[in-house]
Amino acid sequence: MKLSVFRTAAEAARAAAHVIALRLRDDPYTVLGLPTGRTSIRVYDELARLHGAGGADFSKAHTFNLDEFLGLSVADRGSFRRFMEKHLLTRVNLPRDQVHFLNGRAADLEKECLRFELAIADAGGIDVLLLGVGANGHIGFNEPGASLFARTHRARLRPETRRTNAALFGGRATAVPREALSMGMATILAARSIVLIATGRAKSRPVASLVTGRVSTSWPVSFLQLHPDVRVMLDQAATTRLHLPDSLAH
Ligand code: GLP
Protein backbone atom coordinates (compact mmCIF):
# COMPACT_ATOMS: atom_id res chain seq x y z
CA MET A 1 0.00 0.00 0.00
CA LYS A 2 1.36 3.39 -0.95
CA LEU A 3 0.24 6.31 1.21
CA SER A 4 0.42 9.95 0.13
CA VAL A 5 -0.56 12.72 2.51
CA PHE A 6 -1.48 16.15 1.16
CA ARG A 7 -2.05 19.37 3.01
CA THR A 8 -5.58 19.84 1.70
CA ALA A 9 -8.46 17.78 0.35
CA ALA A 10 -8.19 19.63 -2.97
CA GLU A 11 -4.56 18.54 -3.39
CA ALA A 12 -5.41 14.92 -2.57
CA ALA A 13 -8.20 14.99 -5.16
CA ARG A 14 -5.92 16.49 -7.77
CA ALA A 15 -3.38 13.73 -7.17
CA ALA A 16 -6.05 11.02 -7.55
CA ALA A 17 -7.28 12.63 -10.79
CA HIS A 18 -3.74 12.75 -12.13
CA VAL A 19 -3.25 9.02 -11.53
CA ILE A 20 -6.33 8.38 -13.66
CA ALA A 21 -5.34 10.88 -16.37
CA LEU A 22 -1.84 9.42 -16.63
CA ARG A 23 -3.23 5.94 -16.85
CA LEU A 24 -5.56 7.04 -19.69
CA ARG A 25 -2.56 8.52 -21.49
CA ASP A 26 -0.64 5.24 -21.17
CA ASP A 27 -3.61 3.13 -22.17
CA PRO A 28 -6.66 4.87 -23.66
CA TYR A 29 -8.63 1.60 -23.37
CA THR A 30 -8.38 1.62 -19.58
CA VAL A 31 -11.36 0.18 -17.69
CA LEU A 32 -12.16 2.41 -14.73
CA GLY A 33 -14.24 1.65 -11.66
CA LEU A 34 -15.81 4.79 -10.21
CA PRO A 35 -17.42 5.87 -6.94
CA THR A 36 -19.88 8.55 -5.94
CA GLY A 37 -19.83 10.65 -2.77
CA ARG A 38 -18.72 14.18 -1.94
CA THR A 39 -15.03 13.25 -1.91
CA SER A 40 -15.16 12.11 -5.52
CA ILE A 41 -16.66 15.41 -6.75
CA ARG A 42 -13.30 17.15 -6.49
CA VAL A 43 -11.63 14.32 -8.40
CA TYR A 44 -14.25 14.60 -11.17
CA ASP A 45 -13.84 18.41 -11.22
CA GLU A 46 -10.14 17.97 -11.81
CA LEU A 47 -10.67 15.29 -14.46
CA ALA A 48 -13.09 17.64 -16.25
CA ARG A 49 -10.51 20.43 -16.06
CA LEU A 50 -7.77 18.16 -17.38
CA HIS A 51 -10.06 17.00 -20.17
CA GLY A 52 -10.77 20.63 -21.11
CA ALA A 53 -7.03 21.28 -21.22
CA GLY A 54 -6.43 18.27 -23.49
CA GLY A 55 -4.93 16.19 -20.68
CA ALA A 56 -7.52 13.44 -20.27
CA ASP A 57 -9.10 11.57 -23.17
CA PHE A 58 -11.97 9.24 -22.23
CA SER A 59 -13.02 8.34 -25.77
CA LYS A 60 -11.84 4.72 -25.56
CA ALA A 61 -12.25 4.13 -21.82
CA HIS A 62 -14.95 2.07 -20.15
CA THR A 63 -16.34 2.86 -16.71
CA PHE A 64 -18.20 0.78 -14.15
CA ASN A 65 -19.86 2.48 -11.21
CA LEU A 66 -19.56 0.78 -7.86
CA ASP A 67 -23.16 0.97 -6.77
CA GLU A 68 -26.66 2.34 -7.26
CA PHE A 69 -29.72 2.81 -5.06
CA LEU A 70 -32.55 0.37 -5.46
CA GLY A 71 -35.58 1.71 -7.31
CA LEU A 72 -33.91 4.81 -8.78
CA SER A 73 -33.07 5.66 -12.37
CA VAL A 74 -31.27 8.54 -14.07
CA ALA A 75 -34.56 10.46 -13.89
CA ASP A 76 -34.29 10.52 -10.09
CA ARG A 77 -32.35 13.36 -8.54
CA GLY A 78 -30.74 11.15 -5.89
CA SER A 79 -29.57 8.38 -8.21
CA PHE A 80 -25.86 7.78 -8.59
CA ARG A 81 -26.38 7.69 -12.36
CA ARG A 82 -27.64 11.27 -12.14
CA PHE A 83 -24.69 12.18 -9.90
CA MET A 84 -22.24 10.83 -12.48
CA GLU A 85 -23.98 12.63 -15.34
CA LYS A 86 -23.69 15.89 -13.44
CA HIS A 87 -20.16 15.62 -12.11
CA LEU A 88 -18.35 13.74 -14.86
CA LEU A 89 -20.21 12.36 -17.86
CA THR A 90 -21.55 15.64 -19.26
CA ARG A 91 -18.08 17.18 -18.89
CA VAL A 92 -15.83 14.64 -20.63
CA ASN A 93 -15.84 12.66 -23.89
CA LEU A 94 -16.93 9.30 -22.55
CA PRO A 95 -19.31 7.60 -25.02
CA ARG A 96 -22.43 6.54 -23.11
CA ASP A 97 -22.30 2.96 -24.42
CA GLN A 98 -18.95 2.62 -22.63
CA VAL A 99 -20.49 3.71 -19.31
CA HIS A 100 -21.79 0.84 -17.19
CA PHE A 101 -24.20 1.14 -14.30
CA LEU A 102 -26.11 -1.20 -12.10
CA ASN A 103 -29.80 -0.79 -12.84
CA GLY A 104 -31.53 -0.28 -9.50
CA ARG A 105 -34.90 -0.69 -11.19
CA ALA A 106 -34.25 -4.02 -12.88
CA ALA A 107 -37.18 -6.45 -12.64
CA ASP A 108 -34.87 -9.30 -11.65
CA LEU A 109 -32.18 -7.93 -9.33
CA GLU A 110 -30.21 -11.15 -9.04
CA LYS A 111 -29.96 -11.35 -12.80
CA GLU A 112 -28.92 -7.69 -12.89
CA CYS A 113 -26.05 -8.33 -10.46
CA LEU A 114 -24.88 -11.26 -12.57
CA ARG A 115 -25.18 -9.20 -15.77
CA PHE A 116 -22.95 -6.54 -14.21
CA GLU A 117 -20.29 -9.06 -13.14
CA LEU A 118 -20.29 -10.53 -16.66
CA ALA A 119 -20.02 -7.05 -18.22
CA ILE A 120 -16.93 -6.34 -16.09
CA ALA A 121 -15.40 -9.67 -17.15
CA ASP A 122 -16.30 -8.96 -20.80
CA ALA A 123 -14.48 -5.62 -20.62
CA GLY A 124 -11.37 -7.48 -19.43
CA GLY A 125 -11.74 -6.60 -15.73
CA ILE A 126 -11.27 -3.26 -13.96
CA ASP A 127 -7.81 -1.71 -14.42
CA VAL A 128 -8.09 1.22 -12.02
CA LEU A 129 -10.74 1.38 -9.33
CA LEU A 130 -11.19 4.73 -7.63
CA LEU A 131 -12.69 4.40 -4.16
CA GLY A 132 -13.95 6.63 -1.43
CA VAL A 133 -14.76 5.29 2.01
CA GLY A 134 -17.69 5.73 4.36
CA ALA A 135 -17.06 7.05 7.88
CA ASN A 136 -18.19 3.60 9.09
CA GLY A 137 -15.61 1.88 6.87
CA HIS A 138 -17.87 0.85 3.99
CA ILE A 139 -16.59 0.70 0.43
CA GLY A 140 -19.17 0.83 -2.33
CA PHE A 141 -22.15 -0.25 -0.27
CA ASN A 142 -20.35 -3.09 1.48
CA GLU A 143 -21.48 -2.19 4.97
CA PRO A 144 -19.82 -3.38 8.20
CA GLY A 145 -21.34 -6.58 9.55
CA ALA A 146 -20.77 -10.18 10.58
CA SER A 147 -20.19 -11.18 6.97
CA LEU A 148 -19.55 -9.55 3.59
CA PHE A 149 -20.74 -10.40 0.10
CA ALA A 150 -18.06 -11.43 -2.39
CA ARG A 151 -19.83 -10.44 -5.59
CA THR A 152 -22.27 -7.82 -6.81
CA HIS A 153 -25.33 -8.03 -4.62
CA ARG A 154 -28.36 -6.38 -3.09
CA ALA A 155 -27.23 -4.44 -0.01
CA ARG A 156 -29.16 -3.09 2.98
CA LEU A 157 -27.91 0.35 4.02
CA ARG A 158 -27.09 1.20 7.61
CA PRO A 159 -28.84 4.21 9.19
CA GLU A 160 -25.59 6.24 9.30
CA THR A 161 -25.05 5.61 5.60
CA ARG A 162 -28.56 6.80 4.78
CA ARG A 163 -27.86 9.91 6.87
CA THR A 164 -24.59 10.71 5.08
CA ASN A 165 -26.25 10.25 1.68
CA ALA A 166 -29.17 12.55 2.63
CA ALA A 167 -27.69 15.53 0.77
CA LEU A 168 -28.65 13.85 -2.51
CA PHE A 169 -32.26 13.72 -1.28
CA GLY A 170 -32.86 17.29 -0.17
CA GLY A 171 -31.25 16.63 3.22
CA ARG A 172 -33.87 14.02 4.22
CA ALA A 173 -32.31 10.76 5.42
CA THR A 174 -35.74 9.09 5.34
CA ALA A 175 -35.90 9.76 1.60
CA VAL A 176 -32.71 7.76 1.00
CA PRO A 177 -33.55 4.25 -0.26
CA ARG A 178 -33.00 1.49 2.29
CA GLU A 179 -31.33 -0.76 -0.23
CA ALA A 180 -28.86 -0.60 -3.08
CA LEU A 181 -26.95 -2.78 -5.52
CA SER A 182 -23.20 -2.84 -5.00
CA MET A 183 -20.07 -4.51 -6.27
CA GLY A 184 -18.91 -7.05 -3.68
CA MET A 185 -15.57 -7.34 -1.92
CA ALA A 186 -14.16 -9.84 -4.43
CA THR A 187 -15.31 -7.64 -7.33
CA ILE A 188 -13.41 -4.77 -5.72
CA LEU A 189 -10.31 -6.78 -4.85
CA ALA A 190 -10.16 -8.18 -8.41
CA ALA A 191 -9.40 -4.68 -9.77
CA ARG A 192 -5.78 -4.58 -10.99
CA SER A 193 -5.08 -1.39 -9.10
CA ILE A 194 -6.98 0.67 -6.54
CA VAL A 195 -6.79 4.38 -5.72
CA LEU A 196 -8.57 5.31 -2.51
CA ILE A 197 -9.15 8.91 -1.52
CA ALA A 198 -10.19 9.89 2.01
CA THR A 199 -10.28 13.44 3.31
CA GLY A 200 -11.49 15.14 6.45
CA ARG A 201 -11.45 14.22 10.12
CA ALA A 202 -14.54 12.04 9.80
CA LYS A 203 -12.45 9.61 7.75
CA SER A 204 -9.64 9.22 10.30
CA ARG A 205 -11.14 6.03 11.79
CA PRO A 206 -11.64 4.16 8.52
CA VAL A 207 -8.19 5.36 7.43
CA ALA A 208 -6.62 3.90 10.59
CA SER A 209 -8.47 0.66 9.93
CA LEU A 210 -7.21 0.65 6.33
CA VAL A 211 -3.61 1.30 7.26
CA THR A 212 -3.03 -0.36 10.62
CA GLY A 213 -6.22 -2.15 11.63
CA ARG A 214 -6.94 -5.85 11.68
CA VAL A 215 -8.65 -7.22 8.59
CA SER A 216 -12.22 -7.45 9.78
CA THR A 217 -15.73 -7.45 8.37
CA SER A 218 -16.47 -4.72 10.95
CA TRP A 219 -14.33 -2.42 8.77
CA PRO A 220 -14.77 -3.51 5.14
CA VAL A 221 -12.08 -1.01 4.04
CA SER A 222 -9.50 -3.04 6.01
CA PHE A 223 -9.74 -5.77 3.34
CA LEU A 224 -7.80 -3.52 0.97
CA GLN A 225 -4.69 -4.52 2.97
CA LEU A 226 -4.92 -7.82 1.08
CA HIS A 227 -4.58 -6.13 -2.33
CA PRO A 228 -1.11 -5.82 -3.89
CA ASP A 229 -1.58 -2.45 -5.61
CA VAL A 230 -3.37 0.19 -3.54
CA ARG A 231 -2.57 3.90 -3.54
CA VAL A 232 -4.13 5.96 -0.78
CA MET A 233 -4.53 9.73 -1.15
CA LEU A 234 -5.18 11.49 2.15
CA ASP A 235 -5.35 15.01 3.47
CA GLN A 236 -3.80 15.77 6.84
CA ALA A 237 -7.16 15.80 8.63
CA ALA A 238 -7.74 12.15 7.68
CA THR A 239 -4.43 11.06 9.23
CA THR A 240 -5.09 12.15 12.81
CA ARG A 241 -5.19 8.54 14.05
CA LEU A 242 -2.01 7.50 12.24
CA HIS A 243 1.55 8.03 13.39
CA LEU A 244 3.26 8.81 10.12
CA PRO A 245 6.83 9.76 9.34
CA ASP A 246 7.18 13.31 7.95
CA SER A 247 8.61 11.91 4.72
CA LEU A 248 5.11 10.89 3.63
CA ALA A 249 3.79 14.46 3.60
CA HIS A 250 3.59 16.19 0.21
C1 GLP B 1 -21.38 6.49 -0.56
C2 GLP B 1 -20.83 5.56 -1.64
C3 GLP B 1 -19.40 5.16 -1.36
C4 GLP B 1 -18.56 6.37 -0.98
C5 GLP B 1 -19.13 7.01 0.25
C6 GLP B 1 -18.30 8.19 0.77
O1 GLP B 1 -21.89 5.82 0.53
N1 GLP B 1 -21.63 4.38 -1.81
O2 GLP B 1 -18.86 4.54 -2.52
O3 GLP B 1 -17.23 5.99 -0.75
O4 GLP B 1 -20.43 7.45 -0.10
O5 GLP B 1 -18.96 9.38 0.62
P1 GLP B 1 -18.34 10.83 0.92
O6 GLP B 1 -17.24 10.98 -0.05
O7 GLP B 1 -19.49 11.76 0.65
O8 GLP B 1 -17.89 10.81 2.31
PDB file of N, CA and C in Angstrom, residues 100-138:
ATOM      1  N   HIS A 100     -21.002   1.970 -17.693  1.00  0.00           N
ATOM      2  CA  HIS A 100     -21.788   0.838 -17.192  1.00  0.00           C
ATOM      3  C   HIS A 100     -22.285   1.118 -15.776  1.00  0.00           C
ATOM      4  N   PHE A 101     -23.561   0.925 -15.599  1.00  0.00           N
ATOM      5  CA  PHE A 101     -24.199   1.137 -14.303  1.00  0.00           C
ATOM      6  C   PHE A 101     -24.993  -0.074 -13.889  1.00  0.00           C
ATOM      7  N   LEU A 102     -25.125  -0.259 -12.607  1.00  0.00           N
ATOM      8  CA  LEU A 102     -26.106  -1.204 -12.099  1.00  0.00           C
ATOM      9  C   LEU A 102     -27.469  -0.549 -12.235  1.00  0.00           C
ATOM     10  N   ASN A 103     -28.449  -1.327 -12.688  1.00  0.00           N
ATOM     11  CA  ASN A 103     -29.799  -0.792 -12.838  1.00  0.00           C
ATOM     12  C   ASN A 103     -30.604  -1.115 -11.579  1.00  0.00           C
ATOM     13  N   GLY A 104     -30.806  -0.103 -10.758  1.00  0.00           N
ATOM     14  CA  GLY A 104     -31.529  -0.282  -9.498  1.00  0.00           C
ATOM     15  C   GLY A 104     -33.021  -0.510  -9.678  1.00  0.00           C
ATOM     16  N   ARG A 105     -33.473  -0.455 -10.917  1.00  0.00           N
ATOM     17  CA  ARG A 105     -34.902  -0.688 -11.194  1.00  0.00           C
ATOM     18  C   ARG A 105     -35.122  -1.955 -11.998  1.00  0.00           C
ATOM     19  N   ALA A 106     -34.091  -2.791 -12.097  1.00  0.00           N
ATOM     20  CA  ALA A 106     -34.249  -4.024 -12.880  1.00  0.00           C
ATOM     21  C   ALA A 106     -35.344  -4.896 -12.265  1.00  0.00           C
ATOM     22  N   ALA A 107     -36.087  -5.599 -13.128  1.00  0.00           N
ATOM     23  CA  ALA A 107     -37.182  -6.453 -12.638  1.00  0.00           C
ATOM     24  C   ALA A 107     -36.600  -7.623 -11.841  1.00  0.00           C
ATOM     25  N   ASP A 108     -35.502  -8.169 -12.329  1.00  0.00           N
ATOM     26  CA  ASP A 108     -34.872  -9.302 -11.646  1.00  0.00           C
ATOM     27  C   ASP A 108     -33.493  -8.843 -11.147  1.00  0.00           C
ATOM     28  N   LEU A 109     -33.401  -8.553  -9.857  1.00  0.00           N
ATOM     29  CA  LEU A 109     -32.181  -7.928  -9.327  1.00  0.00           C
ATOM     30  C   LEU A 109     -30.998  -8.898  -9.286  1.00  0.00           C
ATOM     31  N   GLU A 110     -31.308 -10.171  -9.049  1.00  0.00           N
ATOM     32  CA  GLU A 110     -30.212 -11.151  -9.037  1.00  0.00           C
ATOM     33  C   GLU A 110     -29.569 -11.270 -10.410  1.00  0.00           C
ATOM     34  N   LYS A 111     -30.445 -11.283 -11.418  1.00  0.00           N
ATOM     35  CA  LYS A 111     -29.963 -11.347 -12.802  1.00  0.00           C
ATOM     36  C   LYS A 111     -29.147 -10.105 -13.139  1.00  0.00           C
ATOM     37  N   GLU A 112     -29.606  -8.954 -12.631  1.00  0.00           N
ATOM     38  CA  GLU A 112     -28.921  -7.686 -12.890  1.00  0.00           C
ATOM     39  C   GLU A 112     -27.500  -7.709 -12.297  1.00  0.00           C
ATOM     40  N   CYS A 113     -27.376  -8.255 -11.097  1.00  0.00           N
ATOM     41  CA  CYS A 113     -26.050  -8.334 -10.460  1.00  0.00           C
ATOM     42  C   CYS A 113     -25.121  -9.234 -11.277  1.00  0.00           C
ATOM     43  N   LEU A 114     -25.666 -10.336 -11.761  1.00  0.00           N
ATOM     44  CA  LEU A 114     -24.880 -11.259 -12.571  1.00  0.00           C
ATOM     45  C   LEU A 114     -24.493 -10.604 -13.898  1.00  0.00           C
ATOM     46  N   ARG A 115     -25.451  -9.900 -14.510  1.00  0.00           N
ATOM     47  CA  ARG A 115     -25.177  -9.199 -15.774  1.00  0.00           C
ATOM     48  C   ARG A 115     -24.002  -8.241 -15.592  1.00  0.00           C
ATOM     49  N   PHE A 116     -23.989  -7.532 -14.474  1.00  0.00           N
ATOM     50  CA  PHE A 116     -22.948  -6.542 -14.205  1.00  0.00           C
ATOM     51  C   PHE A 116     -21.583  -7.222 -14.050  1.00  0.00           C
ATOM     52  N   GLU A 117     -21.553  -8.309 -13.298  1.00  0.00           N
ATOM     53  CA  GLU A 117     -20.291  -9.060 -13.139  1.00  0.00           C
ATOM     54  C   GLU A 117     -19.778  -9.537 -14.494  1.00  0.00           C
ATOM     55  N   LEU A 118     -20.698 -10.023 -15.348  1.00  0.00           N
ATOM     56  CA  LEU A 118     -20.290 -10.528 -16.658  1.00  0.00           C
ATOM     57  C   LEU A 118     -19.811  -9.390 -17.546  1.00  0.00           C
ATOM     58  N   ALA A 119     -20.434  -8.208 -17.415  1.00  0.00           N
ATOM     59  CA  ALA A 119     -20.022  -7.046 -18.218  1.00  0.00           C
ATOM     60  C   ALA A 119     -18.602  -6.623 -17.826  1.00  0.00           C
ATOM     61  N   ILE A 120     -18.288  -6.675 -16.540  1.00  0.00           N
ATOM     62  CA  ILE A 120     -16.926  -6.340 -16.091  1.00  0.00           C
ATOM     63  C   ILE A 120     -15.933  -7.351 -16.682  1.00  0.00           C
ATOM     64  N   ALA A 121     -16.285  -8.626 -16.604  1.00  0.00           N
ATOM     65  CA  ALA A 121     -15.399  -9.673 -17.146  1.00  0.00           C
ATOM     66  C   ALA A 121     -15.223  -9.479 -18.651  1.00  0.00           C
ATOM     67  N   ASP A 122     -16.315  -9.185 -19.338  1.00  0.00           N
ATOM     68  CA  ASP A 122     -16.303  -8.960 -20.801  1.00  0.00           C
ATOM     69  C   ASP A 122     -15.380  -7.818 -21.201  1.00  0.00           C
ATOM     70  N   ALA A 123     -15.326  -6.790 -20.351  1.00  0.00           N
ATOM     71  CA  ALA A 123     -14.475  -5.620 -20.618  1.00  0.00           C
ATOM     72  C   ALA A 123     -13.013  -5.919 -20.291  1.00  0.00           C
ATOM     73  N   GLY A 124     -12.750  -7.109 -19.755  1.00  0.00           N
ATOM     74  CA  GLY A 124     -11.370  -7.484 -19.429  1.00  0.00           C
ATOM     75  C   GLY A 124     -11.008  -7.211 -17.976  1.00  0.00           C
ATOM     76  N   GLY A 125     -12.000  -6.895 -17.157  1.00  0.00           N
ATOM     77  CA  GLY A 125     -11.744  -6.596 -15.732  1.00  0.00           C
ATOM     78  C   GLY A 125     -11.447  -5.118 -15.533  1.00  0.00           C
ATOM     79  N   ILE A 126     -11.500  -4.677 -14.284  1.00  0.00           N
ATOM     80  CA  ILE A 126     -11.265  -3.263 -13.963  1.00  0.00           C
ATOM     81  C   ILE A 126      -9.757  -3.024 -13.811  1.00  0.00           C
ATOM     82  N   ASP A 127      -9.239  -2.029 -14.521  1.00  0.00           N
ATOM     83  CA  ASP A 127      -7.806  -1.708 -14.425  1.00  0.00           C
ATOM     84  C   ASP A 127      -7.520  -0.806 -13.233  1.00  0.00           C
ATOM     85  N   VAL A 128      -8.290   0.272 -13.118  1.00  0.00           N
ATOM     86  CA  VAL A 128      -8.085   1.224 -12.019  1.00  0.00           C
ATOM     87  C   VAL A 128      -9.428   1.475 -11.354  1.00  0.00           C
ATOM     88  N   LEU A 129      -9.497   1.162 -10.082  1.00  0.00           N
ATOM     89  CA  LEU A 129     -10.739   1.381  -9.333  1.00  0.00           C
ATOM     90  C   LEU A 129     -10.509   2.526  -8.353  1.00  0.00           C
ATOM     91  N   LEU A 130     -11.247   3.606  -8.558  1.00  0.00           N
ATOM     92  CA  LEU A 130     -11.189   4.733  -7.630  1.00  0.00           C
ATOM     93  C   LEU A 130     -12.206   4.465  -6.529  1.00  0.00           C
ATOM     94  N   LEU A 131     -11.789   4.653  -5.286  1.00  0.00           N
ATOM     95  CA  LEU A 131     -12.692   4.397  -4.161  1.00  0.00           C
ATOM     96  C   LEU A 131     -12.696   5.564  -3.191  1.00  0.00           C
ATOM     97  N   GLY A 132     -13.860   5.817  -2.623  1.00  0.00           N
ATOM     98  CA  GLY A 132     -13.950   6.626  -1.425  1.00  0.00           C
ATOM     99  C   GLY A 132     -14.166   5.657  -0.272  1.00  0.00           C
ATOM    100  N   VAL A 133     -14.453   6.177   0.884  1.00  0.00           N
ATOM    101  CA  VAL A 133     -14.761   5.288   2.014  1.00  0.00           C
ATOM    102  C   VAL A 133     -15.794   5.968   2.904  1.00  0.00           C
ATOM    103  N   GLY A 134     -16.710   5.179   3.422  1.00  0.00           N
ATOM    104  CA  GLY A 134     -17.689   5.734   4.361  1.00  0.00           C
ATOM    105  C   GLY A 134     -17.045   5.936   5.725  1.00  0.00           C
ATOM    106  N   ALA A 135     -17.602   6.833   6.534  1.00  0.00           N
ATOM    107  CA  ALA A 135     -17.061   7.050   7.880  1.00  0.00           C
ATOM    108  C   ALA A 135     -17.144   5.759   8.701  1.00  0.00           C
ATOM    109  N   ASN A 136     -18.076   4.872   8.360  1.00  0.00           N
ATOM    110  CA  ASN A 136     -18.188   3.599   9.089  1.00  0.00           C
ATOM    111  C   ASN A 136     -17.342   2.493   8.446  1.00  0.00           C
ATOM    112  N   GLY A 137     -16.522   2.859   7.464  1.00  0.00           N
ATOM    113  CA  GLY A 137     -15.609   1.885   6.866  1.00  0.00           C
ATOM    114  C   GLY A 137     -16.152   1.168   5.646  1.00  0.00           C
ATOM    115  N   HIS A 138     -17.352   1.562   5.166  1.00  0.00           N
ATOM    116  CA  HIS A 138     -17.869   0.848   3.988  1.00  0.00           C
ATOM    117  C   HIS A 138     -17.132   1.273   2.721  1.00  0.00           C
TER     118      HIS A 138
END
